[in-house]
Short mmCIF file of N, CA and C in Angstrom, two decimals:
data_model
loop_
_atom_site.label_atom_id
_atom_site.label_comp_id
_atom_site.label_asym_id
_atom_site.label_seq_id
_atom_site.Cartn_x
_atom_site.Cartn_y
_atom_site.Cartn_z
N MET K 23 -0.71 -20.66 25.40
CA MET K 23 0.34 -19.69 25.70
C MET K 23 1.26 -19.48 24.49
N ALA K 24 1.58 -20.58 23.80
CA ALA K 24 2.47 -20.47 22.64
C ALA K 24 1.86 -19.56 21.59
N SER K 25 0.55 -19.71 21.37
CA SER K 25 -0.14 -18.87 20.40
C SER K 25 -0.10 -17.40 20.83
N GLY K 26 -0.17 -17.16 22.13
CA GLY K 26 -0.09 -15.79 22.65
C GLY K 26 1.26 -15.15 22.37
N LYS K 27 2.32 -15.90 22.54
CA LYS K 27 3.67 -15.38 22.26
C LYS K 27 3.84 -15.13 20.76
N ARG K 28 3.31 -16.03 19.94
CA ARG K 28 3.38 -15.87 18.49
C ARG K 28 2.65 -14.58 18.08
N ASP K 29 1.43 -14.40 18.60
CA ASP K 29 0.67 -13.19 18.30
C ASP K 29 1.38 -11.94 18.79
N GLN K 30 1.99 -12.04 19.96
CA GLN K 30 2.73 -10.91 20.51
C GLN K 30 3.90 -10.53 19.59
N LEU K 31 4.61 -11.53 19.08
CA LEU K 31 5.71 -11.27 18.15
C LEU K 31 5.20 -10.63 16.86
N ILE K 32 4.11 -11.15 16.32
CA ILE K 32 3.55 -10.60 15.08
C ILE K 32 3.09 -9.17 15.29
N ASP K 33 2.36 -8.92 16.37
CA ASP K 33 1.85 -7.56 16.62
C ASP K 33 2.99 -6.57 16.84
N THR K 34 4.01 -6.99 17.57
CA THR K 34 5.16 -6.11 17.81
C THR K 34 5.90 -5.83 16.51
N ALA K 35 6.15 -6.89 15.74
CA ALA K 35 6.84 -6.72 14.46
C ALA K 35 6.03 -5.84 13.52
N LEU K 36 4.73 -6.03 13.52
CA LEU K 36 3.85 -5.21 12.66
C LEU K 36 4.01 -3.74 12.98
N ASP K 37 3.97 -3.39 14.25
CA ASP K 37 4.14 -1.98 14.66
C ASP K 37 5.51 -1.46 14.23
N LEU K 38 6.54 -2.22 14.49
CA LEU K 38 7.89 -1.76 14.17
C LEU K 38 8.14 -1.68 12.67
N PHE K 39 7.66 -2.66 11.92
CA PHE K 39 7.83 -2.62 10.47
C PHE K 39 7.08 -1.42 9.87
N CYS K 40 5.88 -1.14 10.39
CA CYS K 40 5.13 0.02 9.90
C CYS K 40 5.88 1.32 10.19
N GLN K 41 6.44 1.43 11.37
CA GLN K 41 7.14 2.66 11.77
C GLN K 41 8.48 2.84 11.09
N ASN K 42 9.25 1.75 10.99
CA ASN K 42 10.66 1.88 10.60
C ASN K 42 11.04 1.18 9.30
N GLY K 43 10.16 0.37 8.75
CA GLY K 43 10.51 -0.41 7.57
C GLY K 43 10.99 -1.79 7.96
N PHE K 44 11.15 -2.63 6.96
CA PHE K 44 11.49 -4.03 7.19
C PHE K 44 12.98 -4.24 7.40
N HIS K 45 13.78 -3.72 6.50
CA HIS K 45 15.23 -3.92 6.62
C HIS K 45 15.81 -3.16 7.81
N ALA K 46 15.24 -2.01 8.12
CA ALA K 46 15.76 -1.19 9.22
C ALA K 46 15.37 -1.72 10.60
N THR K 47 14.44 -2.65 10.64
CA THR K 47 14.00 -3.21 11.92
C THR K 47 14.68 -4.56 12.13
N GLY K 48 15.56 -4.59 13.10
CA GLY K 48 16.28 -5.83 13.39
C GLY K 48 15.52 -6.74 14.33
N ILE K 49 15.89 -7.99 14.29
CA ILE K 49 15.28 -9.00 15.16
C ILE K 49 15.46 -8.62 16.63
N ASP K 50 16.65 -8.10 16.99
CA ASP K 50 16.89 -7.73 18.40
C ASP K 50 15.89 -6.69 18.89
N LYS K 51 15.56 -5.74 18.05
CA LYS K 51 14.59 -4.70 18.42
C LYS K 51 13.21 -5.31 18.63
N ILE K 52 12.83 -6.23 17.76
CA ILE K 52 11.53 -6.89 17.90
C ILE K 52 11.48 -7.69 19.20
N LEU K 53 12.55 -8.44 19.48
CA LEU K 53 12.60 -9.25 20.70
C LEU K 53 12.55 -8.37 21.95
N GLU K 54 13.29 -7.28 21.91
CA GLU K 54 13.31 -6.36 23.05
C GLU K 54 11.93 -5.78 23.31
N LYS K 55 11.30 -5.29 22.25
CA LYS K 55 9.98 -4.65 22.44
C LYS K 55 8.91 -5.67 22.80
N ALA K 56 9.00 -6.89 22.24
CA ALA K 56 8.01 -7.93 22.54
C ALA K 56 8.26 -8.56 23.91
N GLY K 57 9.49 -8.43 24.41
CA GLY K 57 9.82 -9.03 25.70
C GLY K 57 9.87 -10.55 25.65
N VAL K 58 10.37 -11.08 24.53
CA VAL K 58 10.49 -12.53 24.41
C VAL K 58 11.93 -12.91 24.06
N ALA K 59 12.24 -14.15 24.32
CA ALA K 59 13.59 -14.66 24.05
C ALA K 59 13.74 -15.03 22.57
N ARG K 60 14.98 -15.02 22.11
CA ARG K 60 15.28 -15.37 20.72
C ARG K 60 14.76 -16.78 20.40
N MET K 61 14.91 -17.71 21.34
CA MET K 61 14.46 -19.08 21.12
C MET K 61 12.94 -19.11 20.89
N THR K 62 12.21 -18.27 21.57
CA THR K 62 10.76 -18.20 21.38
C THR K 62 10.44 -17.78 19.95
N LEU K 63 11.17 -16.80 19.46
CA LEU K 63 10.98 -16.34 18.09
C LEU K 63 11.20 -17.50 17.12
N TYR K 64 12.32 -18.20 17.28
CA TYR K 64 12.65 -19.26 16.33
C TYR K 64 11.84 -20.53 16.54
N ASN K 65 11.13 -20.63 17.65
CA ASN K 65 10.16 -21.72 17.81
C ASN K 65 8.93 -21.50 16.94
N HIS K 66 8.67 -20.24 16.63
CA HIS K 66 7.48 -19.89 15.84
C HIS K 66 7.79 -19.53 14.39
N PHE K 67 8.97 -19.00 14.13
CA PHE K 67 9.34 -18.54 12.80
C PHE K 67 10.76 -19.00 12.47
N LYS K 68 10.94 -19.55 11.28
CA LYS K 68 12.26 -20.05 10.88
C LYS K 68 13.21 -18.92 10.53
N SER K 69 12.66 -17.76 10.17
CA SER K 69 13.50 -16.66 9.72
C SER K 69 12.76 -15.34 9.89
N LYS K 70 13.48 -14.25 9.72
CA LYS K 70 12.85 -12.93 9.74
C LYS K 70 11.85 -12.82 8.59
N ASP K 71 12.19 -13.37 7.43
CA ASP K 71 11.26 -13.31 6.30
C ASP K 71 9.95 -14.00 6.62
N GLU K 72 10.01 -15.11 7.33
CA GLU K 72 8.78 -15.81 7.71
C GLU K 72 7.95 -14.94 8.67
N LEU K 73 8.61 -14.24 9.57
CA LEU K 73 7.91 -13.31 10.46
C LEU K 73 7.30 -12.16 9.65
N ILE K 74 8.02 -11.66 8.68
CA ILE K 74 7.48 -10.59 7.82
C ILE K 74 6.22 -11.08 7.11
N LEU K 75 6.26 -12.29 6.57
CA LEU K 75 5.07 -12.83 5.89
C LEU K 75 3.88 -12.94 6.85
N ALA K 76 4.14 -13.35 8.07
CA ALA K 76 3.07 -13.45 9.07
C ALA K 76 2.50 -12.06 9.38
N THR K 77 3.37 -11.05 9.45
CA THR K 77 2.87 -9.69 9.73
C THR K 77 2.07 -9.16 8.55
N LEU K 78 2.49 -9.48 7.33
CA LEU K 78 1.73 -9.05 6.15
C LEU K 78 0.34 -9.70 6.13
N ARG K 79 0.28 -10.97 6.48
CA ARG K 79 -1.03 -11.64 6.53
C ARG K 79 -1.92 -11.00 7.60
N ARG K 80 -1.33 -10.70 8.76
CA ARG K 80 -2.11 -10.07 9.83
C ARG K 80 -2.58 -8.68 9.39
N ARG K 81 -1.68 -7.91 8.78
CA ARG K 81 -2.04 -6.56 8.33
C ARG K 81 -3.12 -6.61 7.26
N ASP K 82 -3.00 -7.56 6.34
CA ASP K 82 -4.01 -7.70 5.29
C ASP K 82 -5.38 -7.97 5.91
N GLU K 83 -5.43 -8.91 6.82
CA GLU K 83 -6.70 -9.27 7.46
C GLU K 83 -7.29 -8.09 8.22
N LYS K 84 -6.47 -7.44 9.04
CA LYS K 84 -6.96 -6.31 9.83
C LYS K 84 -7.38 -5.14 8.95
N PHE K 85 -6.54 -4.81 7.96
CA PHE K 85 -6.83 -3.66 7.13
C PHE K 85 -8.08 -3.88 6.28
N ARG K 86 -8.16 -5.00 5.59
CA ARG K 86 -9.32 -5.21 4.72
C ARG K 86 -10.61 -5.31 5.53
N ASN K 87 -10.58 -5.95 6.69
CA ASN K 87 -11.78 -5.99 7.54
C ASN K 87 -12.20 -4.59 7.95
N TRP K 88 -11.25 -3.79 8.41
CA TRP K 88 -11.56 -2.41 8.81
C TRP K 88 -12.06 -1.62 7.60
N PHE K 89 -11.37 -1.74 6.50
CA PHE K 89 -11.67 -0.97 5.31
C PHE K 89 -13.09 -1.26 4.80
N MET K 90 -13.42 -2.53 4.64
CA MET K 90 -14.74 -2.89 4.11
C MET K 90 -15.85 -2.54 5.09
N ARG K 91 -15.63 -2.77 6.38
CA ARG K 91 -16.65 -2.38 7.37
C ARG K 91 -16.88 -0.89 7.35
N SER K 92 -15.81 -0.12 7.25
CA SER K 92 -15.94 1.34 7.22
C SER K 92 -16.71 1.80 5.98
N VAL K 93 -16.37 1.25 4.84
CA VAL K 93 -17.07 1.61 3.59
C VAL K 93 -18.55 1.26 3.71
N GLU K 94 -18.84 0.07 4.18
CA GLU K 94 -20.23 -0.40 4.24
C GLU K 94 -21.04 0.33 5.31
N ARG K 95 -20.39 0.77 6.35
CA ARG K 95 -21.07 1.54 7.39
C ARG K 95 -21.45 2.93 6.87
N ARG K 96 -20.64 3.48 5.99
CA ARG K 96 -20.86 4.82 5.47
C ARG K 96 -21.96 4.91 4.41
N ALA K 97 -22.15 3.82 3.67
CA ALA K 97 -23.04 3.91 2.52
C ALA K 97 -23.77 2.59 2.31
N ALA K 98 -24.99 2.70 1.77
CA ALA K 98 -25.81 1.50 1.57
C ALA K 98 -25.70 0.95 0.15
N SER K 99 -25.71 1.81 -0.83
CA SER K 99 -25.71 1.32 -2.21
C SER K 99 -24.28 1.10 -2.70
N PRO K 100 -24.11 0.19 -3.67
CA PRO K 100 -22.78 -0.04 -4.22
C PRO K 100 -22.14 1.23 -4.80
N GLN K 101 -22.93 2.05 -5.47
CA GLN K 101 -22.37 3.28 -6.04
C GLN K 101 -21.88 4.22 -4.95
N GLU K 102 -22.65 4.38 -3.89
CA GLU K 102 -22.22 5.21 -2.76
C GLU K 102 -20.99 4.61 -2.08
N ARG K 103 -20.94 3.29 -2.03
CA ARG K 103 -19.80 2.62 -1.40
C ARG K 103 -18.52 2.85 -2.20
N LEU K 104 -18.63 2.88 -3.52
CA LEU K 104 -17.44 3.16 -4.33
C LEU K 104 -16.85 4.52 -3.98
N LEU K 105 -17.71 5.48 -3.66
CA LEU K 105 -17.21 6.79 -3.25
C LEU K 105 -16.77 6.80 -1.79
N ALA K 106 -17.46 6.01 -0.96
CA ALA K 106 -17.09 5.93 0.46
C ALA K 106 -15.69 5.34 0.64
N VAL K 107 -15.20 4.63 -0.37
CA VAL K 107 -13.83 4.13 -0.34
C VAL K 107 -12.86 5.28 -0.06
N TYR K 108 -13.08 6.41 -0.69
CA TYR K 108 -12.16 7.55 -0.57
C TYR K 108 -12.36 8.30 0.75
N ASP K 109 -13.58 8.27 1.28
CA ASP K 109 -13.81 8.84 2.61
C ASP K 109 -13.10 7.98 3.67
N THR K 110 -13.11 6.69 3.47
CA THR K 110 -12.41 5.78 4.38
C THR K 110 -10.91 6.00 4.29
N LEU K 111 -10.42 6.20 3.06
CA LEU K 111 -8.99 6.52 2.92
C LEU K 111 -8.65 7.78 3.70
N GLN K 112 -9.52 8.79 3.63
CA GLN K 112 -9.27 10.03 4.35
C GLN K 112 -9.15 9.79 5.85
N ASP K 113 -10.02 8.93 6.38
CA ASP K 113 -9.93 8.58 7.80
C ASP K 113 -8.56 7.96 8.11
N TRP K 114 -8.13 7.05 7.25
CA TRP K 114 -6.84 6.39 7.44
C TRP K 114 -5.71 7.40 7.37
N PHE K 115 -5.75 8.29 6.40
CA PHE K 115 -4.70 9.30 6.25
C PHE K 115 -4.65 10.25 7.44
N SER K 116 -5.79 10.49 8.07
CA SER K 116 -5.87 11.42 9.20
C SER K 116 -5.42 10.80 10.51
N ASP K 117 -5.29 9.49 10.54
CA ASP K 117 -4.86 8.81 11.76
C ASP K 117 -3.39 9.15 12.03
N ALA K 118 -3.08 9.48 13.26
CA ALA K 118 -1.71 9.85 13.63
C ALA K 118 -0.72 8.73 13.36
N ALA K 119 -1.20 7.48 13.33
CA ALA K 119 -0.31 6.34 13.10
C ALA K 119 -0.10 6.04 11.62
N PHE K 120 -0.72 6.81 10.73
CA PHE K 120 -0.58 6.55 9.29
C PHE K 120 0.88 6.62 8.88
N SER K 121 1.35 5.53 8.27
CA SER K 121 2.74 5.48 7.82
C SER K 121 2.82 4.90 6.40
N GLY K 122 1.85 5.27 5.60
CA GLY K 122 1.81 4.76 4.24
C GLY K 122 1.25 3.35 4.21
N CYS K 123 1.35 2.74 3.06
CA CYS K 123 0.83 1.39 2.87
C CYS K 123 1.95 0.37 3.11
N MET K 124 1.73 -0.50 4.06
CA MET K 124 2.73 -1.51 4.41
C MET K 124 3.06 -2.39 3.20
N PHE K 125 2.09 -2.60 2.32
CA PHE K 125 2.28 -3.49 1.19
C PHE K 125 3.07 -2.82 0.07
N ILE K 126 2.85 -1.53 -0.12
CA ILE K 126 3.67 -0.78 -1.08
C ILE K 126 5.10 -0.75 -0.56
N ASN K 127 5.25 -0.48 0.73
CA ASN K 127 6.59 -0.41 1.33
C ASN K 127 7.31 -1.76 1.23
N ALA K 128 6.59 -2.84 1.52
CA ALA K 128 7.20 -4.17 1.46
C ALA K 128 7.62 -4.51 0.04
N SER K 129 6.78 -4.19 -0.93
CA SER K 129 7.14 -4.52 -2.31
C SER K 129 8.32 -3.69 -2.79
N ALA K 130 8.49 -2.50 -2.22
CA ALA K 130 9.66 -1.69 -2.57
C ALA K 130 10.93 -2.26 -1.95
N GLU K 131 10.84 -2.72 -0.70
CA GLU K 131 12.02 -3.27 -0.03
C GLU K 131 12.38 -4.67 -0.52
N PHE K 132 11.41 -5.39 -1.00
CA PHE K 132 11.62 -6.74 -1.52
C PHE K 132 11.14 -6.75 -2.97
N GLY K 133 11.95 -6.13 -3.83
CA GLY K 133 11.54 -5.79 -5.18
C GLY K 133 11.51 -6.91 -6.19
N ALA K 134 12.15 -8.03 -5.93
CA ALA K 134 12.13 -9.13 -6.90
C ALA K 134 10.70 -9.65 -7.03
N PRO K 135 10.17 -9.69 -8.26
CA PRO K 135 8.78 -10.09 -8.45
C PRO K 135 8.43 -11.48 -7.93
N ASP K 136 9.43 -12.36 -7.79
CA ASP K 136 9.16 -13.71 -7.30
C ASP K 136 9.46 -13.88 -5.81
N ASP K 137 9.85 -12.80 -5.14
CA ASP K 137 10.10 -12.87 -3.70
C ASP K 137 8.76 -13.11 -2.99
N PRO K 138 8.70 -14.06 -2.06
CA PRO K 138 7.43 -14.34 -1.36
C PRO K 138 6.83 -13.11 -0.67
N ILE K 139 7.67 -12.20 -0.19
CA ILE K 139 7.16 -10.98 0.46
C ILE K 139 6.53 -10.06 -0.58
N HIS K 140 7.18 -9.94 -1.72
CA HIS K 140 6.62 -9.14 -2.82
C HIS K 140 5.29 -9.76 -3.28
N LEU K 141 5.25 -11.07 -3.41
CA LEU K 141 4.03 -11.76 -3.83
C LEU K 141 2.90 -11.59 -2.83
N ALA K 142 3.22 -11.63 -1.53
CA ALA K 142 2.19 -11.42 -0.50
C ALA K 142 1.64 -10.00 -0.57
N SER K 143 2.51 -9.05 -0.87
CA SER K 143 2.07 -7.66 -1.01
C SER K 143 1.15 -7.50 -2.21
N ALA K 144 1.51 -8.14 -3.31
CA ALA K 144 0.68 -8.09 -4.52
C ALA K 144 -0.68 -8.75 -4.26
N GLU K 145 -0.69 -9.83 -3.50
CA GLU K 145 -1.94 -10.52 -3.20
C GLU K 145 -2.91 -9.61 -2.44
N HIS K 146 -2.39 -8.81 -1.52
CA HIS K 146 -3.24 -7.86 -0.80
C HIS K 146 -3.92 -6.91 -1.79
N LYS K 147 -3.15 -6.39 -2.73
CA LYS K 147 -3.70 -5.45 -3.71
C LYS K 147 -4.76 -6.13 -4.58
N VAL K 148 -4.53 -7.39 -4.92
CA VAL K 148 -5.50 -8.15 -5.71
C VAL K 148 -6.81 -8.29 -4.93
N LEU K 149 -6.73 -8.54 -3.64
CA LEU K 149 -7.94 -8.71 -2.82
C LEU K 149 -8.70 -7.40 -2.67
N VAL K 150 -8.00 -6.28 -2.54
CA VAL K 150 -8.69 -4.98 -2.48
C VAL K 150 -9.35 -4.70 -3.82
N LEU K 151 -8.66 -4.98 -4.91
CA LEU K 151 -9.22 -4.78 -6.25
C LEU K 151 -10.45 -5.66 -6.44
N LYS K 152 -10.42 -6.87 -5.93
CA LYS K 152 -11.58 -7.76 -6.03
C LYS K 152 -12.81 -7.13 -5.37
N TYR K 153 -12.61 -6.51 -4.22
CA TYR K 153 -13.71 -5.83 -3.53
C TYR K 153 -14.26 -4.69 -4.40
N LEU K 154 -13.38 -3.90 -5.00
CA LEU K 154 -13.83 -2.83 -5.88
C LEU K 154 -14.58 -3.39 -7.09
N ARG K 155 -14.12 -4.51 -7.61
CA ARG K 155 -14.80 -5.12 -8.76
C ARG K 155 -16.19 -5.59 -8.39
N GLU K 156 -16.34 -6.12 -7.19
CA GLU K 156 -17.67 -6.54 -6.73
C GLU K 156 -18.62 -5.34 -6.67
N LEU K 157 -18.14 -4.24 -6.15
CA LEU K 157 -18.97 -3.03 -6.08
C LEU K 157 -19.28 -2.49 -7.47
N ALA K 158 -18.28 -2.47 -8.34
CA ALA K 158 -18.48 -1.96 -9.70
C ALA K 158 -19.46 -2.84 -10.47
N THR K 159 -19.37 -4.13 -10.27
CA THR K 159 -20.30 -5.05 -10.93
C THR K 159 -21.73 -4.81 -10.43
N ALA K 160 -21.86 -4.55 -9.14
CA ALA K 160 -23.18 -4.36 -8.54
C ALA K 160 -23.89 -3.11 -9.04
N ILE K 161 -23.15 -2.12 -9.56
CA ILE K 161 -23.84 -0.92 -10.05
C ILE K 161 -24.25 -1.06 -11.52
N GLY K 162 -23.86 -2.17 -12.13
CA GLY K 162 -24.37 -2.47 -13.45
C GLY K 162 -23.68 -1.79 -14.61
N VAL K 163 -22.42 -1.40 -14.44
CA VAL K 163 -21.72 -0.79 -15.57
C VAL K 163 -21.33 -1.87 -16.57
N ARG K 164 -21.12 -1.46 -17.81
CA ARG K 164 -20.80 -2.40 -18.88
C ARG K 164 -19.42 -3.04 -18.70
N HIS K 165 -18.48 -2.26 -18.16
CA HIS K 165 -17.10 -2.75 -17.99
C HIS K 165 -16.66 -2.59 -16.53
N PRO K 166 -17.19 -3.43 -15.63
CA PRO K 166 -16.87 -3.27 -14.21
C PRO K 166 -15.39 -3.47 -13.88
N ASP K 167 -14.72 -4.38 -14.60
CA ASP K 167 -13.30 -4.60 -14.33
C ASP K 167 -12.49 -3.35 -14.65
N GLU K 168 -12.84 -2.71 -15.74
CA GLU K 168 -12.14 -1.49 -16.14
C GLU K 168 -12.36 -0.39 -15.11
N LEU K 169 -13.62 -0.21 -14.68
CA LEU K 169 -13.91 0.81 -13.67
C LEU K 169 -13.16 0.51 -12.37
N ALA K 170 -13.18 -0.72 -11.94
CA ALA K 170 -12.49 -1.09 -10.69
C ALA K 170 -10.99 -0.82 -10.81
N ASP K 171 -10.40 -1.17 -11.94
CA ASP K 171 -8.97 -0.91 -12.15
C ASP K 171 -8.67 0.59 -12.05
N GLU K 172 -9.51 1.41 -12.65
CA GLU K 172 -9.31 2.86 -12.63
C GLU K 172 -9.46 3.41 -11.21
N LEU K 173 -10.46 2.91 -10.48
CA LEU K 173 -10.66 3.37 -9.10
C LEU K 173 -9.52 2.93 -8.20
N MET K 174 -8.97 1.75 -8.47
CA MET K 174 -7.82 1.26 -7.70
C MET K 174 -6.61 2.16 -7.94
N LEU K 175 -6.41 2.56 -9.19
CA LEU K 175 -5.30 3.47 -9.48
C LEU K 175 -5.45 4.78 -8.71
N LEU K 176 -6.67 5.28 -8.62
CA LEU K 176 -6.91 6.50 -7.84
C LEU K 176 -6.60 6.28 -6.36
N MET K 177 -7.00 5.13 -5.84
CA MET K 177 -6.71 4.81 -4.43
C MET K 177 -5.21 4.79 -4.18
N GLU K 178 -4.50 4.02 -5.02
CA GLU K 178 -3.07 3.87 -4.83
C GLU K 178 -2.35 5.20 -4.99
N GLY K 179 -2.77 5.98 -5.96
CA GLY K 179 -2.17 7.30 -6.14
C GLY K 179 -2.39 8.20 -4.93
N ALA K 180 -3.60 8.13 -4.36
CA ALA K 180 -3.90 8.94 -3.18
C ALA K 180 -3.02 8.52 -2.00
N ILE K 181 -2.84 7.22 -1.83
CA ILE K 181 -2.00 6.72 -0.73
C ILE K 181 -0.58 7.26 -0.87
N VAL K 182 -0.04 7.14 -2.07
CA VAL K 182 1.34 7.59 -2.30
C VAL K 182 1.44 9.11 -2.14
N MET K 183 0.50 9.84 -2.70
CA MET K 183 0.57 11.31 -2.60
C MET K 183 0.45 11.78 -1.15
N CYS K 184 -0.40 11.13 -0.38
CA CYS K 184 -0.54 11.53 1.02
C CYS K 184 0.74 11.24 1.79
N TYR K 185 1.27 10.03 1.62
CA TYR K 185 2.42 9.63 2.42
C TYR K 185 3.73 10.23 1.92
N VAL K 186 3.98 10.11 0.64
CA VAL K 186 5.27 10.55 0.11
C VAL K 186 5.33 12.07 -0.03
N ALA K 187 4.25 12.66 -0.56
CA ALA K 187 4.25 14.10 -0.80
C ALA K 187 3.64 14.90 0.34
N GLY K 188 3.11 14.20 1.35
CA GLY K 188 2.50 14.90 2.48
C GLY K 188 1.25 15.67 2.09
N ASP K 189 0.50 15.15 1.13
CA ASP K 189 -0.67 15.83 0.58
C ASP K 189 -1.93 15.39 1.31
N PRO K 190 -2.43 16.18 2.27
CA PRO K 190 -3.60 15.77 3.04
C PRO K 190 -4.90 15.77 2.24
N GLY K 191 -4.93 16.41 1.09
CA GLY K 191 -6.14 16.46 0.28
C GLY K 191 -6.22 15.40 -0.80
N ALA K 192 -5.29 14.47 -0.81
CA ALA K 192 -5.23 13.48 -1.88
C ALA K 192 -6.49 12.61 -1.95
N ALA K 193 -7.02 12.20 -0.82
CA ALA K 193 -8.21 11.34 -0.82
C ALA K 193 -9.42 12.10 -1.35
N SER K 194 -9.52 13.35 -0.99
CA SER K 194 -10.65 14.17 -1.45
C SER K 194 -10.62 14.37 -2.96
N ARG K 195 -9.44 14.64 -3.49
CA ARG K 195 -9.32 14.82 -4.95
C ARG K 195 -9.53 13.49 -5.68
N ALA K 196 -9.07 12.39 -5.08
CA ALA K 196 -9.30 11.08 -5.68
C ALA K 196 -10.80 10.76 -5.70
N ARG K 197 -11.50 11.16 -4.65
CA ARG K 197 -12.96 10.94 -4.59
C ARG K 197 -13.64 11.72 -5.70
N SER K 198 -13.23 12.95 -5.90
CA SER K 198 -13.82 13.78 -6.96
C SER K 198 -13.58 13.15 -8.34
N ALA K 199 -12.38 12.66 -8.57
CA ALA K 199 -12.07 12.00 -9.84
C ALA K 199 -12.88 10.70 -9.97
N ALA K 200 -13.06 9.98 -8.86
CA ALA K 200 -13.84 8.74 -8.87
C ALA K 200 -15.28 9.01 -9.27
N GLU K 201 -15.86 10.10 -8.76
CA GLU K 201 -17.23 10.47 -9.13
C GLU K 201 -17.35 10.62 -10.65
N LYS K 202 -16.39 11.31 -11.24
CA LYS K 202 -16.41 11.53 -12.69
C LYS K 202 -16.27 10.20 -13.44
N LEU K 203 -15.39 9.34 -12.97
CA LEU K 203 -15.21 8.04 -13.61
C LEU K 203 -16.48 7.21 -13.54
N ILE K 204 -17.08 7.16 -12.38
CA ILE K 204 -18.29 6.37 -12.19
C ILE K 204 -19.40 6.90 -13.11
N ARG K 205 -19.56 8.23 -13.14
CA ARG K 205 -20.56 8.83 -14.02
C ARG K 205 -20.31 8.46 -15.48
N SER K 206 -19.05 8.51 -15.89
CA SER K 206 -18.75 8.20 -17.30
C SER K 206 -19.03 6.73 -17.61
N HIS K 207 -18.84 5.85 -16.65
CA HIS K 207 -19.13 4.43 -16.87
C HIS K 207 -20.63 4.14 -16.82
N LEU K 208 -21.38 4.98 -16.14
CA LEU K 208 -22.83 4.77 -16.04
C LEU K 208 -23.60 5.31 -17.23
N LYS K 209 -22.98 6.16 -18.03
CA LYS K 209 -23.66 6.73 -19.19
C LYS K 209 -24.09 5.61 -20.13
N ILE K 210 -25.33 5.71 -20.56
CA ILE K 210 -25.83 4.72 -21.51
C ILE K 210 -25.53 5.25 -22.90
N GLU K 211 -24.90 4.39 -23.69
CA GLU K 211 -24.56 4.82 -25.04
C GLU K 211 -25.83 4.96 -25.87
N ALA K 212 -25.94 6.07 -26.56
CA ALA K 212 -27.10 6.30 -27.41
C ALA K 212 -27.00 5.43 -28.65
N PRO K 213 -28.13 4.86 -29.09
CA PRO K 213 -28.08 4.04 -30.31
C PRO K 213 -27.72 4.90 -31.53
N ILE K 214 -27.05 4.30 -32.45
CA ILE K 214 -26.68 5.01 -33.67
C ILE K 214 -27.88 5.02 -34.61
N ALA K 215 -28.25 6.22 -35.04
CA ALA K 215 -29.42 6.36 -35.94
C ALA K 215 -29.03 5.96 -37.35
N ASP K 216 -29.95 5.31 -38.05
CA ASP K 216 -29.71 4.93 -39.44
C ASP K 216 -29.93 6.10 -40.37
#
């Protein structure tokens, strides 16, 4: 039962933080929506920051599992999967619940680079980048880390453009740019003639 209440608090906080932000969401609102007592909250979390960290871990797990399954369901080869990343982003952007990236938002609200919440947000981005690097390595390009970094920049830019600028075509344009990047990395350099 205790684990159920803890999960209920995390899930409720996750929804509220996504909708309203971290600083704007008070503990009282979380308790009210979760239907639990303050003592229950503090039995599981020492502070609001600890609850935020738990929600970031939950969001990371849920998002990356959904993201990778969606990419892999769409495409079989690593090269196709690198492009399916942007189709998956489009699905996310089209969801009525889309409220930007929780990790970008958290790092903005907790801007000190050594803040545990900022660090947890950065860790999520590192794990997504790791997935892109695995795919880039699998297609056999000479510089997979460089390609993955470039594709990650396109992803992050698309997220920001969709959410901040309200640009519904951001994922599609990022996919088009990704195709060009992948092609440029796949080109075999011609030997220099003597």
